[in-house]
Amino acid sequence: MLKKRIIPIQLLNNGRLVKSIDFGNFRDVGDPVKSSSVYNSQYADELMLLNVSREKRSIADLLQIIVKISEVSFMPLAIGGGISSPDDAALLIRNGADKIVVNSVAYRDLNVITETSNRFGAQAVIVGIDVRWDADLDDYRLYSRCGSAAENVGLEQHIARVVAAGAGEIMVQSIDRDGSMQGFDLDAISRAMTASPTPVIGAGGSGNYESLKDAFITTGVSALACGSLFNFSDSNPLRAKAYLSNHGLNFKKV
């Protein structure tokens, strides 16, 4: 049985870490290098860093910071935001990323997934899928470009396409729940779990340990990415895993 994972998710905007609400309303939460060092000391299973700058949609800022983070953090590192080509992905991996996270480009050029998967292994490719409930559609609408552009494809269809292209992991993130600290969108995660033969990460809405327990037990999700839980409370990955282990969930021993 695969061990569950807790993944701190850090959002980079112009060199600083921010936390968003509904994919906007950014609030400064610190320095990315110092924060990564703290998570390393707290035995996070992985660390995710996403560039959410609306103006700088390239990997330039990520390349500037990734080497510094690699010096203080020794956990697996997933990097994304602004990746537009297989060369971008390769450059990030060669400079310290263990995995890359692609979102917008996955709707336009599946070859980025395929080439990266072929060169570095499927485990190195996470496809992020941002969803929002659409009452008129009576279904989830998928969004790219940091939640600003609606995509004309269904959740299950998109998962099937990116997995066939070589994705090794799916991250489904609720825009509605982002920054709310009101719990994960269990329906969205459950649907992704049913559709995906690869591991799924749930994101958006982490508020307390009970919400993590509910998501893991209800959906069977492989991992949960948490931002607000660790930024705005005294919680940390070590405490979260201790709590969840007491409820029968299996985590890597540290």
PDB file of C-alpha atoms in Angstrom:
ATOM      1  CA  MET A   1       0.000   0.000   0.000  1.00  0.00           C
ATOM      2  CA  LEU A   2       1.314   3.452  -0.941  1.00  0.00           C
ATOM      3  CA  LYS A   3       2.031   5.668   2.024  1.00  0.00           C
ATOM      4  CA  LYS A   4       0.028   8.879   2.292  1.00  0.00           C
ATOM      5  CA  ARG A   5       1.769  12.228   1.910  1.00  0.00           C
ATOM      6  CA  ILE A   6       1.399  15.743   3.302  1.00  0.00           C
ATOM      7  CA  ILE A   7       2.766  18.362   0.894  1.00  0.00           C
ATOM      8  CA  PRO A   8       3.195  22.023   1.875  1.00  0.00           C
ATOM      9  CA  ILE A   9       2.328  24.147  -1.157  1.00  0.00           C
ATOM     10  CA  GLN A  10       4.112  27.485  -1.506  1.00  0.00           C
ATOM     11  CA  LEU A  11       3.079  30.216  -3.946  1.00  0.00           C
ATOM     12  CA  LEU A  12       5.787  32.463  -5.353  1.00  0.00           C
ATOM     13  CA  ASN A  13       4.944  35.982  -6.516  1.00  0.00           C
ATOM     14  CA  ASN A  14       7.767  38.349  -7.457  1.00  0.00           C
ATOM     15  CA  GLY A  15      10.261  36.633  -5.179  1.00  0.00           C
ATOM     16  CA  ARG A  16       8.034  36.427  -2.115  1.00  0.00           C
ATOM     17  CA  LEU A  17       5.716  33.752  -0.808  1.00  0.00           C
ATOM     18  CA  VAL A  18       2.028  34.633  -0.840  1.00  0.00           C
ATOM     19  CA  LYS A  19      -1.207  32.939   0.147  1.00  0.00           C
ATOM     20  CA  SER A  20      -4.269  33.425  -1.972  1.00  0.00           C
ATOM     21  CA  ILE A  21      -8.016  33.352  -1.486  1.00  0.00           C
ATOM     22  CA  ASP A  22     -10.051  32.229  -4.509  1.00  0.00           C
ATOM     23  CA  PHE A  23      -6.817  32.448  -6.536  1.00  0.00           C
ATOM     24  CA  GLY A  24      -6.472  36.179  -5.724  1.00  0.00           C
ATOM     25  CA  ASN A  25      -6.236  38.566  -2.767  1.00  0.00           C
ATOM     26  CA  PHE A  26      -2.587  37.710  -2.187  1.00  0.00           C
ATOM     27  CA  ARG A  27      -1.190  38.011   1.317  1.00  0.00           C
ATOM     28  CA  ASP A  28       2.556  38.010   1.927  1.00  0.00           C
ATOM     29  CA  VAL A  29       3.642  35.041   4.048  1.00  0.00           C
ATOM     30  CA  GLY A  30       7.404  35.180   3.926  1.00  0.00           C
ATOM     31  CA  ASP A  31      10.682  34.259   2.315  1.00  0.00           C
ATOM     32  CA  PRO A  32      10.721  31.105   0.149  1.00  0.00           C
ATOM     33  CA  VAL A  33      14.175  29.930   1.244  1.00  0.00           C
ATOM     34  CA  LYS A  34      13.550  30.350   4.976  1.00  0.00           C
ATOM     35  CA  SER A  35      10.120  28.751   4.698  1.00  0.00           C
ATOM     36  CA  SER A  36      11.510  25.771   2.787  1.00  0.00           C
ATOM     37  CA  SER A  37      14.174  25.268   5.452  1.00  0.00           C
ATOM     38  CA  VAL A  38      11.495  25.205   8.144  1.00  0.00           C
ATOM     39  CA  TYR A  39       9.417  22.625   6.263  1.00  0.00           C
ATOM     40  CA  ASN A  40      12.533  20.519   5.819  1.00  0.00           C
ATOM     41  CA  SER A  41      13.060  20.481   9.588  1.00  0.00           C
ATOM     42  CA  GLN A  42       9.416  19.491  10.078  1.00  0.00           C
ATOM     43  CA  TYR A  43       9.763  16.357   7.914  1.00  0.00           C
ATOM     44  CA  ALA A  44       7.345  17.291   5.157  1.00  0.00           C
ATOM     45  CA  ASP A  45       7.043  14.427   2.685  1.00  0.00           C
ATOM     46  CA  GLU A  46       7.499  16.747  -0.285  1.00  0.00           C
ATOM     47  CA  LEU A  47       7.513  20.453  -1.019  1.00  0.00           C
ATOM     48  CA  MET A  48       5.693  22.187  -3.865  1.00  0.00           C
ATOM     49  CA  LEU A  49       6.573  25.657  -5.171  1.00  0.00           C
ATOM     50  CA  LEU A  50       4.366  27.320  -7.797  1.00  0.00           C
ATOM     51  CA  ASN A  51       4.983  30.647  -9.501  1.00  0.00           C
ATOM     52  CA  VAL A  52       1.636  32.484  -9.511  1.00  0.00           C
ATOM     53  CA  SER A  53       2.832  35.845 -10.841  1.00  0.00           C
ATOM     54  CA  ARG A  54       0.403  37.088 -13.488  1.00  0.00           C
ATOM     55  CA  GLU A  55       3.073  39.206 -15.155  1.00  0.00           C
ATOM     56  CA  LYS A  56       6.019  36.823 -15.138  1.00  0.00           C
ATOM     57  CA  ARG A  57       4.677  33.686 -16.797  1.00  0.00           C
ATOM     58  CA  SER A  58       8.057  32.075 -17.313  1.00  0.00           C
ATOM     59  CA  ILE A  59      10.405  29.912 -15.283  1.00  0.00           C
ATOM     60  CA  ALA A  60      12.911  32.744 -14.691  1.00  0.00           C
ATOM     61  CA  ASP A  61      11.922  33.422 -11.077  1.00  0.00           C
ATOM     62  CA  LEU A  62      11.819  29.707 -10.315  1.00  0.00           C
ATOM     63  CA  LEU A  63      15.333  29.208 -11.644  1.00  0.00           C
ATOM     64  CA  GLN A  64      16.603  32.048  -9.476  1.00  0.00           C
ATOM     65  CA  ILE A  65      15.255  30.521  -6.286  1.00  0.00           C
ATOM     66  CA  ILE A  66      15.473  26.778  -6.855  1.00  0.00           C
ATOM     67  CA  VAL A  67      19.210  26.476  -6.250  1.00  0.00           C
ATOM     68  CA  LYS A  68      18.938  28.335  -2.933  1.00  0.00           C
ATOM     69  CA  ILE A  69      16.039  26.150  -1.812  1.00  0.00           C
ATOM     70  CA  SER A  70      17.940  22.999  -2.770  1.00  0.00           C
ATOM     71  CA  GLU A  71      20.709  24.048  -0.388  1.00  0.00           C
ATOM     72  CA  VAL A  72      18.399  24.072   2.652  1.00  0.00           C
ATOM     73  CA  SER A  73      15.755  21.488   1.715  1.00  0.00           C
ATOM     74  CA  PHE A  74      16.412  17.811   1.096  1.00  0.00           C
ATOM     75  CA  MET A  75      12.873  16.561   0.549  1.00  0.00           C
ATOM     76  CA  PRO A  76      11.502  15.951  -2.955  1.00  0.00           C
ATOM     77  CA  LEU A  77      10.783  19.269  -4.629  1.00  0.00           C
ATOM     78  CA  ALA A  78       7.990  19.884  -7.162  1.00  0.00           C
ATOM     79  CA  ILE A  79       8.221  23.110  -9.179  1.00  0.00           C
ATOM     80  CA  GLY A  80       5.734  24.734 -11.533  1.00  0.00           C
ATOM     81  CA  GLY A  81       4.276  27.911 -12.962  1.00  0.00           C
ATOM     82  CA  GLY A  82       5.152  29.262 -16.379  1.00  0.00           C
ATOM     83  CA  ILE A  83       6.471  26.045 -17.924  1.00  0.00           C
ATOM     84  CA  SER A  84       5.842  26.264 -21.659  1.00  0.00           C
ATOM     85  CA  SER A  85       8.156  23.703 -23.264  1.00  0.00           C
ATOM     86  CA  PRO A  86       9.999  20.428 -22.634  1.00  0.00           C
ATOM     87  CA  ASP A  87      13.207  22.470 -22.383  1.00  0.00           C
ATOM     88  CA  ASP A  88      11.720  24.540 -19.537  1.00  0.00           C
ATOM     89  CA  ALA A  89      10.852  21.353 -17.686  1.00  0.00           C
ATOM     90  CA  ALA A  90      14.293  19.846 -18.271  1.00  0.00           C
ATOM     91  CA  LEU A  91      16.030  23.020 -17.079  1.00  0.00           C
ATOM     92  CA  LEU A  92      14.106  23.003 -13.804  1.00  0.00           C
ATOM     93  CA  ILE A  93      14.825  19.330 -13.177  1.00  0.00           C
ATOM     94  CA  ARG A  94      18.511  19.742 -13.968  1.00  0.00           C
ATOM     95  CA  ASN A  95      18.712  22.641 -11.521  1.00  0.00           C
ATOM     96  CA  GLY A  96      17.179  20.865  -8.549  1.00  0.00           C
ATOM     97  CA  ALA A  97      13.515  20.001  -9.122  1.00  0.00           C
ATOM     98  CA  ASP A  98      12.529  16.370  -8.611  1.00  0.00           C
ATOM     99  CA  LYS A  99       9.174  16.939 -10.288  1.00  0.00           C
ATOM    100  CA  ILE A 100       7.608  19.592 -12.479  1.00  0.00           C
ATOM    101  CA  VAL A 101       4.016  20.788 -12.259  1.00  0.00           C
ATOM    102  CA  VAL A 102       2.273  21.789 -15.484  1.00  0.00           C
ATOM    103  CA  ASN A 103      -1.179  23.242 -15.856  1.00  0.00           C
ATOM    104  CA  SER A 104      -1.957  25.673 -18.686  1.00  0.00           C
ATOM    105  CA  VAL A 105       0.408  24.057 -21.185  1.00  0.00           C
ATOM    106  CA  ALA A 106      -1.295  20.688 -20.655  1.00  0.00           C
ATOM    107  CA  TYR A 107      -4.345  22.043 -22.513  1.00  0.00           C
ATOM    108  CA  ARG A 108      -2.271  23.246 -25.474  1.00  0.00           C
ATOM    109  CA  ASP A 109       0.730  20.972 -25.909  1.00  0.00           C
ATOM    110  CA  LEU A 110       0.635  17.447 -24.512  1.00  0.00           C
ATOM    111  CA  ASN A 111       4.124  16.915 -25.924  1.00  0.00           C
ATOM    112  CA  VAL A 112       5.548  18.803 -22.931  1.00  0.00           C
ATOM    113  CA  ILE A 113       4.208  16.014 -20.731  1.00  0.00           C
ATOM    114  CA  THR A 114       5.297  13.230 -23.067  1.00  0.00           C
ATOM    115  CA  GLU A 115       8.853  14.442 -23.646  1.00  0.00           C
ATOM    116  CA  THR A 116       9.437  15.149 -19.958  1.00  0.00           C
ATOM    117  CA  SER A 117       8.024  11.776 -18.971  1.00  0.00           C
ATOM    118  CA  ASN A 118      10.173   9.994 -21.551  1.00  0.00           C
ATOM    119  CA  ARG A 119      13.335  11.804 -20.463  1.00  0.00           C
ATOM    120  CA  PHE A 120      12.932  11.786 -16.695  1.00  0.00           C
ATOM    121  CA  GLY A 121      10.199   9.240 -15.931  1.00  0.00           C
ATOM    122  CA  ALA A 122       6.458   9.637 -15.420  1.00  0.00           C
ATOM    123  CA  GLN A 123       7.012  10.188 -11.687  1.00  0.00           C
ATOM    124  CA  ALA A 124       8.612  13.536 -12.572  1.00  0.00           C
ATOM    125  CA  VAL A 125       5.427  14.982 -14.115  1.00  0.00           C
ATOM    126  CA  ILE A 126       2.488  16.340 -12.103  1.00  0.00           C
ATOM    127  CA  VAL A 127      -0.448  17.827 -13.981  1.00  0.00           C
ATOM    128  CA  GLY A 128      -2.303  20.451 -11.985  1.00  0.00           C
ATOM    129  CA  ILE A 129      -6.027  20.801 -12.670  1.00  0.00           C
ATOM    130  CA  ASP A 130      -7.810  23.848 -11.241  1.00  0.00           C
ATOM    131  CA  VAL A 131     -11.579  23.419 -10.921  1.00  0.00           C
ATOM    132  CA  ARG A 132     -14.529  25.571  -9.962  1.00  0.00           C
ATOM    133  CA  TRP A 133     -18.146  24.468  -9.630  1.00  0.00           C
ATOM    134  CA  ASP A 134     -20.296  25.975 -12.391  1.00  0.00           C
ATOM    135  CA  ALA A 135     -23.986  26.024 -11.496  1.00  0.00           C
ATOM    136  CA  ASP A 136     -25.068  26.686 -15.081  1.00  0.00           C
ATOM    137  CA  LEU A 137     -23.020  23.767 -16.335  1.00  0.00           C
ATOM    138  CA  ASP A 138     -24.019  21.678 -13.314  1.00  0.00           C
ATOM    139  CA  ASP A 139     -20.481  20.392 -13.296  1.00  0.00           C
ATOM    140  CA  TYR A 140     -16.923  21.446 -12.618  1.00  0.00           C
ATOM    141  CA  ARG A 141     -15.379  23.919 -15.021  1.00  0.00           C
ATOM    142  CA  LEU A 142     -11.626  23.580 -15.554  1.00  0.00           C
ATOM    143  CA  TYR A 143      -9.446  26.696 -15.619  1.00  0.00           C
ATOM    144  CA  SER A 144      -5.951  27.562 -16.813  1.00  0.00           C
ATOM    145  CA  ARG A 145      -3.767  30.705 -16.561  1.00  0.00           C
ATOM    146  CA  CYS A 146      -3.934  30.949 -12.779  1.00  0.00           C
ATOM    147  CA  GLY A 147      -7.686  30.431 -12.768  1.00  0.00           C
ATOM    148  CA  SER A 148      -8.488  33.161 -15.300  1.00  0.00           C
ATOM    149  CA  ALA A 149      -9.255  31.163 -18.469  1.00  0.00           C
ATOM    150  CA  ALA A 150     -12.065  28.609 -18.690  1.00  0.00           C
ATOM    151  CA  GLU A 151     -11.318  25.434 -20.633  1.00  0.00           C
ATOM    152  CA  ASN A 152     -13.819  23.542 -22.733  1.00  0.00           C
ATOM    153  CA  VAL A 153     -13.032  20.042 -21.478  1.00  0.00           C
ATOM    154  CA  GLY A 154     -14.436  17.870 -18.718  1.00  0.00           C
ATOM    155  CA  LEU A 155     -12.490  16.710 -15.685  1.00  0.00           C
ATOM    156  CA  GLU A 156     -12.474  13.028 -16.580  1.00  0.00           C
ATOM    157  CA  GLN A 157     -11.648  13.702 -20.225  1.00  0.00           C
ATOM    158  CA  HIS A 158      -8.703  15.928 -19.326  1.00  0.00           C
ATOM    159  CA  ILE A 159      -7.348  13.404 -16.826  1.00  0.00           C
ATOM    160  CA  ALA A 160      -7.531  10.656 -19.455  1.00  0.00           C
ATOM    161  CA  ARG A 161      -5.635  12.782 -21.976  1.00  0.00           C
ATOM    162  CA  VAL A 162      -2.796  13.839 -19.691  1.00  0.00           C
ATOM    163  CA  VAL A 163      -2.332  10.361 -18.229  1.00  0.00           C
ATOM    164  CA  ALA A 164      -2.179   8.913 -21.744  1.00  0.00           C
ATOM    165  CA  ALA A 165       0.442  11.572 -22.554  1.00  0.00           C
ATOM    166  CA  GLY A 166       2.644  10.367 -19.687  1.00  0.00           C
ATOM    167  CA  ALA A 167       1.624  12.225 -16.519  1.00  0.00           C
ATOM    168  CA  GLY A 168       2.636  10.360 -13.386  1.00  0.00           C
ATOM    169  CA  GLU A 169       0.461  12.272 -10.938  1.00  0.00           C
ATOM    170  CA  ILE A 170      -2.619  14.509 -10.919  1.00  0.00           C
ATOM    171  CA  MET A 171      -3.248  17.441  -8.587  1.00  0.00           C
ATOM    172  CA  VAL A 172      -6.866  18.613  -8.471  1.00  0.00           C
ATOM    173  CA  GLN A 173      -7.267  21.989  -6.807  1.00  0.00           C
ATOM    174  CA  SER A 174     -10.542  23.688  -5.899  1.00  0.00           C
ATOM    175  CA  ILE A 175     -10.585  27.396  -6.733  1.00  0.00           C
ATOM    176  CA  ASP A 176     -13.752  27.789  -4.645  1.00  0.00           C
ATOM    177  CA  ARG A 177     -12.058  26.369  -1.560  1.00  0.00           C
ATOM    178  CA  ASP A 178      -8.674  28.070  -2.047  1.00  0.00           C
ATOM    179  CA  GLY A 179      -7.721  29.920   1.135  1.00  0.00           C
ATOM    180  CA  SER A 180     -11.090  29.221   2.759  1.00  0.00           C
ATOM    181  CA  MET A 181      -9.748  26.779   5.373  1.00  0.00           C
ATOM    182  CA  GLN A 182     -13.207  25.132   5.223  1.00  0.00           C
ATOM    183  CA  GLY A 183     -12.132  21.703   4.057  1.00  0.00           C
ATOM    184  CA  PHE A 184     -11.370  20.079   0.742  1.00  0.00           C
ATOM    185  CA  ASP A 185     -13.804  19.595  -2.134  1.00  0.00           C
ATOM    186  CA  LEU A 186     -14.313  15.882  -1.574  1.00  0.00           C
ATOM    187  CA  ASP A 187     -16.475  15.418  -4.668  1.00  0.00           C
ATOM    188  CA  ALA A 188     -13.831  16.835  -6.997  1.00  0.00           C
ATOM    189  CA  ILE A 189     -11.113  14.721  -5.397  1.00  0.00           C
ATOM    190  CA  SER A 190     -13.268  11.590  -5.504  1.00  0.00           C
ATOM    191  CA  ARG A 191     -13.993  12.076  -9.192  1.00  0.00           C
ATOM    192  CA  ALA A 192     -10.306  12.547  -9.929  1.00  0.00           C
ATOM    193  CA  MET A 193      -9.511   9.412  -7.957  1.00  0.00           C
ATOM    194  CA  THR A 194     -12.051   7.412  -9.957  1.00  0.00           C
ATOM    195  CA  ALA A 195     -10.775   8.737 -13.282  1.00  0.00           C
ATOM    196  CA  SER A 196      -7.036   8.548 -12.654  1.00  0.00           C
ATOM    197  CA  PRO A 197      -4.953   5.357 -12.607  1.00  0.00           C
ATOM    198  CA  THR A 198      -2.081   7.460 -11.259  1.00  0.00           C
ATOM    199  CA  PRO A 199      -1.736   8.984  -7.762  1.00  0.00           C
ATOM    200  CA  VAL A 200      -3.876  12.051  -7.004  1.00  0.00           C
ATOM    201  CA  ILE A 201      -3.046  15.081  -4.857  1.00  0.00           C
ATOM    202  CA  GLY A 202      -5.949  17.085  -3.430  1.00  0.00           C
ATOM    203  CA  ALA A 203      -5.537  20.822  -2.835  1.00  0.00           C
ATOM    204  CA  GLY A 204      -7.592  23.803  -1.771  1.00  0.00           C
ATOM    205  CA  GLY A 205      -9.308  24.210   1.596  1.00  0.00           C
ATOM    206  CA  SER A 206      -6.988  22.729   4.223  1.00  0.00           C
ATOM    207  CA  GLY A 207      -8.204  24.107   7.529  1.00  0.00           C
ATOM    208  CA  ASN A 208      -7.499  21.640  10.324  1.00  0.00           C
ATOM    209  CA  TYR A 209      -6.376  18.071  10.894  1.00  0.00           C
ATOM    210  CA  GLU A 210      -9.962  16.835  10.827  1.00  0.00           C
ATOM    211  CA  SER A 211     -10.382  18.124   7.263  1.00  0.00           C
ATOM    212  CA  LEU A 212      -7.252  16.228   6.257  1.00  0.00           C
ATOM    213  CA  LYS A 213      -8.550  13.051   7.887  1.00  0.00           C
ATOM    214  CA  ASP A 214     -11.916  13.389   6.152  1.00  0.00           C
ATOM    215  CA  ALA A 215     -10.274  13.850   2.753  1.00  0.00           C
ATOM    216  CA  PHE A 216      -7.897  10.914   3.136  1.00  0.00           C
ATOM    217  CA  ILE A 217     -10.502   8.503   4.484  1.00  0.00           C
ATOM    218  CA  THR A 218     -13.455   9.563   2.328  1.00  0.00           C
ATOM    219  CA  THR A 219     -11.666   9.746  -1.026  1.00  0.00           C
ATOM    220  CA  GLY A 220      -8.622   7.501  -0.586  1.00  0.00           C
ATOM    221  CA  VAL A 221      -6.503  10.299  -2.089  1.00  0.00           C
ATOM    222  CA  SER A 222      -2.756   9.680  -2.181  1.00  0.00           C
ATOM    223  CA  ALA A 223      -1.642  13.091  -0.919  1.00  0.00           C
ATOM    224  CA  LEU A 224      -2.942  16.455   0.263  1.00  0.00           C
ATOM    225  CA  ALA A 225      -1.313  19.794  -0.452  1.00  0.00           C
ATOM    226  CA  CYS A 226      -1.707  22.374   2.322  1.00  0.00           C
ATOM    227  CA  GLY A 227      -1.081  26.112   2.364  1.00  0.00           C
ATOM    228  CA  SER A 228      -3.255  28.073   4.804  1.00  0.00           C
ATOM    229  CA  LEU A 229      -3.189  25.313   7.418  1.00  0.00           C
ATOM    230  CA  PHE A 230       0.548  25.776   7.872  1.00  0.00           C
ATOM    231  CA  ASN A 231       0.680  29.518   7.194  1.00  0.00           C
ATOM    232  CA  PHE A 232      -2.067  30.704   9.534  1.00  0.00           C
ATOM    233  CA  SER A 233      -2.012  28.285  12.459  1.00  0.00           C
ATOM    234  CA  ASP A 234       0.530  26.589  14.696  1.00  0.00           C
ATOM    235  CA  SER A 235       0.168  23.406  12.649  1.00  0.00           C
ATOM    236  CA  ASN A 236       3.065  21.799  10.808  1.00  0.00           C
ATOM    237  CA  PRO A 237       3.580  18.617   8.742  1.00  0.00           C
ATOM    238  CA  LEU A 238       5.046  16.668  11.658  1.00  0.00           C
ATOM    239  CA  ARG A 239       2.050  17.332  13.901  1.00  0.00           C
ATOM    240  CA  ALA A 240      -0.388  16.666  11.063  1.00  0.00           C
ATOM    241  CA  LYS A 241       1.120  13.272  10.311  1.00  0.00           C
ATOM    242  CA  ALA A 242       1.169  12.329  14.000  1.00  0.00           C
ATOM    243  CA  TYR A 243      -2.538  13.124  14.281  1.00  0.00           C
ATOM    244  CA  LEU A 244      -3.438  11.276  11.104  1.00  0.00           C
ATOM    245  CA  SER A 245      -1.313   8.248  12.004  1.00  0.00           C
ATOM    246  CA  ASN A 246      -3.409   7.879  15.152  1.00  0.00           C
ATOM    247  CA  HIS A 247      -6.426   7.424  12.857  1.00  0.00           C
ATOM    248  CA  GLY A 248      -4.927   4.524  10.953  1.00  0.00           C
ATOM    249  CA  LEU A 249      -3.370   6.421   8.051  1.00  0.00           C
ATOM    250  CA  ASN A 250       0.019   5.206   6.917  1.00  0.00           C
ATOM    251  CA  PHE A 251       2.847   7.714   6.525  1.00  0.00           C
ATOM    252  CA  LYS A 252       6.575   7.399   5.970  1.00  0.00           C
ATOM    253  CA  LYS A 253       8.419   6.966   9.252  1.00  0.00           C
ATOM    254  CA  VAL A 254      10.880   9.711  10.190  1.00  0.00           C
TER     255      VAL A 254
END
